[in-house]
Amino acid sequence: MAITFMNPSGLPKIDVYRQVSIASGSRLVFIAGQVAWDAEGVTVGEGDLAAQVEQSYLNVGTALAEVGGSFGDVAKLTFYVVDWTPDKMPPLLEGISRAAAKLGIAPAPPTTLIGVAALDVLDHLVEIEATAVLD
């Protein structure tokens, strides 16, 4: 595995991710923002943030698998959430947890969450992009 996660002393420990990732691999992989589309381009979980987070996260996993990677290779995730407010955190975390359980992973890479006004398709509530490092 080309990624090591850590929480530096002096920074808070966050339950769902680590503050720092150290990459030692040789191939950078940039996964475009994934939304809640299934393989046919149909939106999954219309109006349901948890369902859309789950599908978007699974789509990141699909993209990683295609290039020979996995979530163990992810150095950084960025979440874009429409009309973000703190009350959306529980469904966001629920979606991550459901996807992580299906993928058999612990959601640990450094993560940034950015609230946005809208995404490319009005029915989409979240978009997730990833940067991975492969050996």
CSV table of N, CA and C in Angstrom, one decimal:
chain,number,residue,atom,x,y,z
A,1,MET,N,0.8,-1.2,0.0
A,1,MET,CA,0.0,0.0,0.0
A,1,MET,C,0.9,1.2,0.0
A,2,ALA,N,0.5,2.2,-0.8
A,2,ALA,CA,1.3,3.4,-1.0
A,2,ALA,C,1.0,4.5,-0.1
A,3,ILE,N,-0.1,4.4,0.8
A,3,ILE,CA,-0.6,5.4,1.6
A,3,ILE,C,-0.5,5.1,3.1
A,4,THR,N,0.0,6.0,3.9
A,4,THR,CA,0.0,5.9,5.3
A,4,THR,C,-0.8,7.0,5.9
A,5,PHE,N,-1.8,6.8,6.8
A,5,PHE,CA,-2.6,7.8,7.4
A,5,PHE,C,-2.1,8.1,8.8
A,6,MET,N,-2.2,9.4,9.2
A,6,MET,CA,-1.8,9.7,10.6
A,6,MET,C,-2.6,11.0,11.1
A,7,ASN,N,-2.7,11.1,12.4
A,7,ASN,CA,-3.2,12.3,13.0
A,7,ASN,C,-2.0,12.9,13.8
A,8,PRO,N,-1.5,14.1,13.3
A,8,PRO,CA,-0.4,14.7,14.0
A,8,PRO,C,-0.8,15.2,15.4
A,9,SER,N,0.1,15.1,16.3
A,9,SER,CA,-0.2,15.6,17.6
A,9,SER,C,-0.4,17.1,17.5
A,10,GLY,N,-1.3,17.7,18.3
A,10,GLY,CA,-1.6,19.1,18.2
A,10,GLY,C,-2.8,19.4,17.3
A,11,LEU,N,-3.3,18.3,16.5
A,11,LEU,CA,-4.5,18.5,15.7
A,11,LEU,C,-5.6,17.5,16.3
A,12,PRO,N,-6.8,17.9,16.2
A,12,PRO,CA,-7.9,17.0,16.7
A,12,PRO,C,-7.9,15.7,16.0
A,13,LYS,N,-8.3,14.6,16.7
A,13,LYS,CA,-8.5,13.3,16.1
A,13,LYS,C,-10.0,13.2,15.7
A,14,ILE,N,-10.2,13.0,14.4
A,14,ILE,CA,-11.6,13.0,13.8
A,14,ILE,C,-11.9,11.5,13.6
A,15,ASP,N,-13.1,11.1,14.0
A,15,ASP,CA,-13.5,9.7,14.0
A,15,ASP,C,-13.5,9.1,12.6
A,16,VAL,N,-14.0,9.9,11.6
A,16,VAL,CA,-14.2,9.3,10.3
A,16,VAL,C,-13.1,9.5,9.2
A,17,TYR,N,-12.0,10.2,9.6
A,17,TYR,CA,-10.9,10.3,8.7
A,17,TYR,C,-9.7,10.7,9.5
A,18,ARG,N,-8.5,10.7,8.8
A,18,ARG,CA,-7.2,11.1,9.4
A,18,ARG,C,-6.9,12.5,8.8
A,19,GLN,N,-6.1,13.2,9.5
A,19,GLN,CA,-5.7,14.6,9.1
A,19,GLN,C,-4.7,14.6,8.0
A,20,VAL,N,-3.8,13.6,7.9
A,20,VAL,CA,-2.7,13.6,7.0
A,20,VAL,C,-2.6,12.2,6.3
A,21,SER,N,-2.2,12.2,5.0
A,21,SER,CA,-1.8,11.0,4.4
A,21,SER,C,-0.5,11.2,3.8
A,22,ILE,N,0.4,10.1,3.9
A,22,ILE,CA,1.7,10.2,3.3
A,22,ILE,C,1.7,9.2,2.2
A,23,ALA,N,2.0,9.7,1.0
A,23,ALA,CA,2.0,8.8,-0.2
A,23,ALA,C,3.4,8.4,-0.6
A,24,SER,N,3.6,7.2,-0.9
A,24,SER,CA,5.0,6.7,-1.3
A,24,SER,C,5.0,6.0,-2.6
A,25,GLY,N,3.8,5.9,-3.3
A,25,GLY,CA,3.7,5.3,-4.6
A,25,GLY,C,4.2,6.1,-5.7
A,26,SER,N,4.1,5.6,-6.9
A,26,SER,CA,4.7,6.2,-8.1
A,26,SER,C,3.7,6.7,-9.1
A,27,ARG,N,2.4,6.2,-9.0
A,27,ARG,CA,1.4,6.6,-10.0
A,27,ARG,C,0.3,7.4,-9.2
A,28,LEU,N,0.1,8.6,-9.7
A,28,LEU,CA,-1.1,9.4,-9.1
A,28,LEU,C,-2.3,9.2,-10.0
A,29,VAL,N,-3.4,9.0,-9.3
A,29,VAL,CA,-4.7,8.7,-10.0
A,29,VAL,C,-5.7,9.8,-9.5
A,30,PHE,N,-6.3,10.5,-10.4
A,30,PHE,CA,-7.2,11.5,-10.0
A,30,PHE,C,-8.6,11.1,-10.5
A,31,ILE,N,-9.5,10.8,-9.6
A,31,ILE,CA,-10.9,10.4,-9.9
A,31,ILE,C,-11.8,11.6,-10.0
A,32,ALA,N,-12.4,11.8,-11.2
A,32,ALA,CA,-13.3,12.9,-11.3
A,32,ALA,C,-14.5,12.8,-10.3
A,33,GLY,N,-15.1,13.9,-10.0
A,33,GLY,CA,-16.2,13.9,-9.0
A,33,GLY,C,-17.2,12.9,-9.5
A,34,GLN,N,-17.6,11.9,-8.5
A,34,GLN,CA,-18.6,10.9,-8.8
A,34,GLN,C,-19.9,11.3,-8.1
A,35,VAL,N,-20.9,11.1,-8.9
A,35,VAL,CA,-22.3,11.5,-8.4
A,35,VAL,C,-23.1,10.2,-8.3
A,36,ALA,N,-24.3,10.3,-7.9
A,36,ALA,CA,-25.2,9.1,-7.6
A,36,ALA,C,-25.8,8.5,-8.9
A,37,TRP,N,-25.0,8.3,-9.9
A,37,TRP,CA,-25.5,7.6,-11.1
A,37,TRP,C,-25.2,6.1,-11.0
A,38,ASP,N,-26.1,5.3,-11.5
A,38,ASP,CA,-25.8,3.9,-11.6
A,38,ASP,C,-25.1,3.7,-13.0
A,39,ALA,N,-24.8,2.5,-13.3
A,39,ALA,CA,-24.0,2.2,-14.6
A,39,ALA,C,-24.7,2.7,-15.8
A,40,GLU,N,-26.0,2.9,-15.8
A,40,GLU,CA,-26.8,3.3,-16.9
A,40,GLU,C,-27.0,4.8,-16.9
A,41,GLY,N,-26.5,5.6,-15.9
A,41,GLY,CA,-26.6,7.0,-15.8
A,41,GLY,C,-27.9,7.4,-15.2
A,42,VAL,N,-28.6,6.5,-14.4
A,42,VAL,CA,-29.8,6.9,-13.7
A,42,VAL,C,-29.4,7.3,-12.3
A,43,THR,N,-30.0,8.4,-11.8
A,43,THR,CA,-29.7,8.9,-10.5
A,43,THR,C,-30.3,7.9,-9.5
A,44,VAL,N,-29.5,7.5,-8.5
A,44,VAL,CA,-29.9,6.6,-7.4
A,44,VAL,C,-30.2,7.5,-6.2
A,45,GLY,N,-31.3,7.2,-5.5
A,45,GLY,CA,-31.6,7.9,-4.3
A,45,GLY,C,-32.0,9.3,-4.4
A,46,GLU,N,-32.9,9.6,-5.4
A,46,GLU,CA,-33.3,11.0,-5.6
A,46,GLU,C,-33.9,11.6,-4.3
A,47,GLY,N,-33.4,12.7,-3.9
A,47,GLY,CA,-33.8,13.4,-2.6
A,47,GLY,C,-33.3,12.8,-1.4
A,48,ASP,N,-32.5,11.7,-1.4
A,48,ASP,CA,-32.0,11.0,-0.3
A,48,ASP,C,-30.4,11.1,-0.2
A,49,LEU,N,-30.0,12.0,0.7
A,49,LEU,CA,-28.5,12.3,0.8
A,49,LEU,C,-27.7,11.1,1.1
A,50,ALA,N,-28.2,10.3,2.1
A,50,ALA,CA,-27.4,9.1,2.5
A,50,ALA,C,-27.3,8.1,1.3
A,51,ALA,N,-28.4,7.9,0.6
A,51,ALA,CA,-28.3,7.0,-0.6
A,51,ALA,C,-27.4,7.5,-1.7
A,52,GLN,N,-27.4,8.8,-1.9
A,52,GLN,CA,-26.5,9.4,-2.9
A,52,GLN,C,-25.1,9.4,-2.5
A,53,VAL,N,-24.8,9.6,-1.2
A,53,VAL,CA,-23.4,9.5,-0.8
A,53,VAL,C,-22.9,8.1,-1.0
A,54,GLU,N,-23.8,7.1,-0.6
A,54,GLU,CA,-23.4,5.7,-0.7
A,54,GLU,C,-23.1,5.4,-2.2
A,55,GLN,N,-23.9,5.7,-3.1
A,55,GLN,CA,-23.7,5.4,-4.5
A,55,GLN,C,-22.5,6.2,-5.1
A,56,SER,N,-22.3,7.4,-4.7
A,56,SER,CA,-21.1,8.2,-5.2
A,56,SER,C,-19.8,7.5,-4.7
A,57,TYR,N,-19.8,7.1,-3.4
A,57,TYR,CA,-18.7,6.5,-2.8
A,57,TYR,C,-18.4,5.1,-3.5
A,58,LEU,N,-19.4,4.4,-3.8
A,58,LEU,CA,-19.3,3.1,-4.5
A,58,LEU,C,-18.7,3.4,-5.9
A,59,ASN,N,-19.2,4.5,-6.6
A,59,ASN,CA,-18.7,4.8,-7.9
A,59,ASN,C,-17.2,5.1,-7.8
A,60,VAL,N,-16.7,5.8,-6.8
A,60,VAL,CA,-15.3,6.0,-6.6
A,60,VAL,C,-14.6,4.7,-6.5
A,61,GLY,N,-15.1,3.8,-5.8
A,61,GLY,CA,-14.5,2.4,-5.7
A,61,GLY,C,-14.5,1.7,-7.0
A,62,THR,N,-15.5,1.9,-7.8
A,62,THR,CA,-15.5,1.3,-9.2
A,62,THR,C,-14.4,1.8,-10.0
A,63,ALA,N,-14.3,3.2,-10.0
A,63,ALA,CA,-13.2,3.8,-10.8
A,63,ALA,C,-11.8,3.4,-10.3
A,64,LEU,N,-11.6,3.3,-9.0
A,64,LEU,CA,-10.3,2.8,-8.5
A,64,LEU,C,-10.0,1.4,-8.9
A,65,ALA,N,-11.0,0.5,-8.9
A,65,ALA,CA,-10.8,-0.9,-9.3
A,65,ALA,C,-10.4,-1.0,-10.7
A,66,GLU,N,-11.0,-0.1,-11.6
A,66,GLU,CA,-10.7,-0.2,-13.0
A,66,GLU,C,-9.2,0.1,-13.3
A,67,VAL,N,-8.5,0.9,-12.4
A,67,VAL,CA,-7.1,1.2,-12.6
A,67,VAL,C,-6.2,0.4,-11.7
A,68,GLY,N,-6.8,-0.7,-11.1
A,68,GLY,CA,-6.0,-1.6,-10.3
A,68,GLY,C,-5.8,-1.1,-8.9
A,69,GLY,N,-6.6,-0.1,-8.4
A,69,GLY,CA,-6.5,0.4,-7.1
A,69,GLY,C,-7.7,0.1,-6.2
A,70,SER,N,-7.6,0.6,-5.0
A,70,SER,CA,-8.7,0.4,-4.0
A,70,SER,C,-8.7,1.6,-3.1
A,71,PHE,N,-9.6,1.6,-2.2
A,71,PHE,CA,-9.7,2.7,-1.2
A,71,PHE,C,-8.4,2.8,-0.3
A,72,GLY,N,-7.7,1.7,-0.2
A,72,GLY,CA,-6.4,1.7,0.5
A,72,GLY,C,-5.4,2.6,-0.2
A,73,ASP,N,-5.6,2.9,-1.4
A,73,ASP,CA,-4.7,3.8,-2.2
A,73,ASP,C,-5.1,5.2,-2.2
A,74,VAL,N,-6.3,5.6,-1.6
A,74,VAL,CA,-6.8,6.9,-1.7
A,74,VAL,C,-6.0,7.8,-0.7
A,75,ALA,N,-5.5,8.9,-1.2
A,75,ALA,CA,-4.7,9.8,-0.3
A,75,ALA,C,-5.6,11.0,0.1
A,76,LYS,N,-6.7,11.3,-0.6
A,76,LYS,CA,-7.5,12.5,-0.3
A,76,LYS,C,-8.9,12.3,-1.0
A,77,LEU,N,-9.9,12.6,-0.2
A,77,LEU,CA,-11.3,12.7,-0.8
A,77,LEU,C,-11.8,14.1,-0.6
A,78,THR,N,-12.6,14.6,-1.6
A,78,THR,CA,-13.3,15.9,-1.4
A,78,THR,C,-14.8,15.6,-1.7
A,79,PHE,N,-15.6,16.1,-0.8
A,79,PHE,CA,-17.1,16.0,-0.9
A,79,PHE,C,-17.6,17.4,-1.2
A,80,TYR,N,-18.5,17.4,-2.2
A,80,TYR,CA,-19.2,18.7,-2.5
A,80,TYR,C,-20.7,18.4,-2.2
A,81,VAL,N,-21.3,19.1,-1.3
A,81,VAL,CA,-22.6,18.8,-0.8
A,81,VAL,C,-23.5,20.0,-1.1
A,82,VAL,N,-24.6,19.8,-1.8
A,82,VAL,CA,-25.5,20.9,-2.1
A,82,VAL,C,-26.2,21.4,-0.9
A,83,ASP,N,-26.2,22.8,-0.8
A,83,ASP,CA,-26.9,23.5,0.3
A,83,ASP,C,-26.5,22.9,1.7
A,84,TRP,N,-25.2,22.8,1.9
A,84,TRP,CA,-24.7,22.2,3.2
A,84,TRP,C,-25.1,22.9,4.4
A,85,THR,N,-25.6,22.2,5.4
A,85,THR,CA,-25.8,22.7,6.7
A,85,THR,C,-25.4,21.5,7.7
A,86,PRO,N,-25.0,21.8,8.9
A,86,PRO,CA,-24.5,20.8,9.8
A,86,PRO,C,-25.5,19.7,10.1
A,87,ASP,N,-26.8,19.9,9.9
A,87,ASP,CA,-27.8,18.9,10.1
A,87,ASP,C,-27.8,17.8,9.0
A,88,LYS,N,-27.0,18.0,8.0
A,88,LYS,CA,-26.8,17.0,6.9
A,88,LYS,C,-25.7,16.0,7.3
A,89,MET,N,-24.9,16.3,8.4
A,89,MET,CA,-23.8,15.4,8.7
A,89,MET,C,-24.3,14.0,9.0
A,90,PRO,N,-25.4,13.7,9.8
A,90,PRO,CA,-25.8,12.3,10.0
A,90,PRO,C,-26.1,11.5,8.7
A,91,PRO,N,-26.9,12.1,7.8
A,91,PRO,CA,-27.1,11.3,6.5
A,91,PRO,C,-25.8,11.1,5.7
A,92,LEU,N,-24.9,12.1,5.7
A,92,LEU,CA,-23.7,12.0,5.0
A,92,LEU,C,-22.8,10.8,5.6
A,93,LEU,N,-22.7,10.8,6.9
A,93,LEU,CA,-22.0,9.7,7.6
A,93,LEU,C,-22.6,8.4,7.4
A,94,GLU,N,-24.0,8.4,7.4
A,94,GLU,CA,-24.7,7.1,7.2
A,94,GLU,C,-24.3,6.6,5.8
A,95,GLY,N,-24.4,7.4,4.8
A,95,GLY,CA,-24.0,7.0,3.4
A,95,GLY,C,-22.6,6.5,3.3
A,96,ILE,N,-21.7,7.2,4.0
A,96,ILE,CA,-20.3,6.7,4.0
A,96,ILE,C,-20.2,5.4,4.6
A,97,SER,N,-20.8,5.2,5.8
A,97,SER,CA,-20.7,3.9,6.5
A,97,SER,C,-21.3,2.8,5.7
A,98,ARG,N,-22.4,3.0,5.1
A,98,ARG,CA,-23.0,1.9,4.3
A,98,ARG,C,-22.1,1.5,3.1
A,99,ALA,N,-21.5,2.5,2.4
A,99,ALA,CA,-20.6,2.2,1.3
A,99,ALA,C,-19.4,1.5,1.9
A,100,ALA,N,-18.8,2.0,3.0
A,100,ALA,CA,-17.6,1.4,3.6
A,100,ALA,C,-17.9,0.0,3.9
A,101,ALA,N,-19.1,-0.3,4.5
A,101,ALA,CA,-19.4,-1.7,4.9
A,101,ALA,C,-19.5,-2.6,3.6
A,102,LYS,N,-20.1,-2.1,2.5
A,102,LYS,CA,-20.1,-2.9,1.3
A,102,LYS,C,-18.8,-3.1,0.7
A,103,LEU,N,-17.9,-2.1,0.8
A,103,LEU,CA,-16.5,-2.2,0.3
A,103,LEU,C,-15.5,-2.9,1.2
A,104,GLY,N,-15.9,-3.1,2.5
A,104,GLY,CA,-15.1,-3.7,3.4
A,104,GLY,C,-13.9,-2.8,3.8
A,105,ILE,N,-14.1,-1.5,3.9
A,105,ILE,CA,-13.1,-0.6,4.3
A,105,ILE,C,-13.4,0.3,5.4
A,106,ALA,N,-12.5,0.9,6.0
A,106,ALA,CA,-12.7,2.0,7.0
A,106,ALA,C,-12.4,3.3,6.3
A,107,PRO,N,-13.4,4.2,6.4
A,107,PRO,CA,-13.3,5.5,5.7
A,107,PRO,C,-12.3,6.4,6.5
A,108,ALA,N,-11.0,6.4,6.1
A,108,ALA,CA,-10.0,7.0,6.8
A,108,ALA,C,-9.2,8.1,6.1
A,109,PRO,N,-9.2,8.3,4.8
A,109,PRO,CA,-8.3,9.3,4.2
A,109,PRO,C,-8.7,10.7,4.6
A,110,PRO,N,-7.8,11.6,4.5
A,110,PRO,CA,-8.1,13.0,4.8
A,110,PRO,C,-9.2,13.4,3.8
A,111,THR,N,-10.2,14.2,4.4
A,111,THR,CA,-11.4,14.5,3.6
A,111,THR,C,-11.7,16.0,3.8
A,112,THR,N,-12.1,16.6,2.7
A,112,THR,CA,-12.6,18.0,2.7
A,112,THR,C,-14.0,18.0,2.3
A,113,LEU,N,-14.9,18.7,3.0
A,113,LEU,CA,-16.3,18.9,2.7
A,113,LEU,C,-16.5,20.3,2.3
A,114,ILE,N,-17.1,20.5,1.1
A,114,ILE,CA,-17.4,21.8,0.6
A,114,ILE,C,-18.8,22.0,0.3
A,115,GLY,N,-19.5,23.0,0.9
A,115,GLY,CA,-20.9,23.2,0.5
A,115,GLY,C,-21.0,24.0,-0.8
A,116,VAL,N,-21.9,23.6,-1.7
A,116,VAL,CA,-22.0,24.2,-3.0
A,116,VAL,C,-23.5,24.6,-3.2
A,117,ALA,N,-23.8,25.5,-4.1
A,117,ALA,CA,-25.1,25.9,-4.4
A,117,ALA,C,-25.9,24.8,-5.2
A,118,ALA,N,-25.2,24.2,-6.1
A,118,ALA,CA,-25.8,23.2,-7.0
A,118,ALA,C,-24.7,22.4,-7.7
A,119,LEU,N,-25.1,21.2,-8.2
A,119,LEU,CA,-24.2,20.4,-9.0
A,119,LEU,C,-24.7,20.4,-10.5
A,120,ASP,N,-24.0,19.6,-11.3
A,120,ASP,CA,-24.4,19.6,-12.8
A,120,ASP,C,-25.8,19.1,-13.0
A,121,VAL,N,-26.3,18.3,-12.2
A,121,VAL,CA,-27.7,17.8,-12.4
A,121,VAL,C,-28.5,18.2,-11.1
A,122,LEU,N,-29.6,18.8,-11.2
A,122,LEU,CA,-30.3,19.4,-10.1
A,122,LEU,C,-30.7,18.3,-9.0
A,123,ASP,N,-30.9,17.0,-9.5
A,123,ASP,CA,-31.2,16.0,-8.6
A,123,ASP,C,-30.1,15.5,-7.7
A,124,HIS,N,-28.8,15.8,-8.1
A,124,HIS,CA,-27.7,15.4,-7.4
A,124,HIS,C,-27.4,16.2,-6.2
A,125,LEU,N,-27.2,15.6,-5.0
A,125,LEU,CA,-27.0,16.2,-3.8
A,125,LEU,C,-25.6,16.2,-3.3
A,126,VAL,N,-24.8,15.3,-3.9
A,126,VAL,CA,-23.4,15.2,-3.5
A,126,VAL,C,-22.5,14.7,-4.6
A,127,GLU,N,-21.3,15.2,-4.6
A,127,GLU,CA,-20.3,14.7,-5.6
A,127,GLU,C,-19.0,14.4,-4.8
A,128,ILE,N,-18.3,13.3,-5.1
A,128,ILE,CA,-17.1,12.9,-4.4
A,128,ILE,C,-16.0,12.7,-5.4
A,129,GLU,N,-14.9,13.4,-5.1
A,129,GLU,CA,-13.7,13.2,-6.0
A,129,GLU,C,-12.6,12.6,-5.1
A,130,ALA,N,-11.7,11.9,-5.8
A,130,ALA,CA,-10.6,11.2,-5.0
A,130,ALA,C,-9.3,11.4,-5.7
A,131,THR,N,-8.2,11.4,-4.9
A,131,THR,CA,-6.8,11.4,-5.4
A,131,THR,C,-6.2,10.1,-4.8
A,132,ALA,N,-5.7,9.3,-5.6
A,132,ALA,CA,-5.1,8.0,-5.1
A,132,ALA,C,-3.6,8.0,-5.6
A,133,VAL,N,-2.8,7.1,-4.9
A,133,VAL,CA,-1.4,6.9,-5.2
A,133,VAL,C,-1.3,5.4,-5.3
A,134,LEU,N,-0.8,4.9,-6.4
A,134,LEU,CA,-0.6,3.5,-6.6
A,134,LEU,C,0.9,3.2,-6.8
A,135,ASP,N,1.3,2.0,-6.3
A,135,ASP,CA,2.7,1.6,-6.5
A,135,ASP,C,3.0,1.3,-8.0
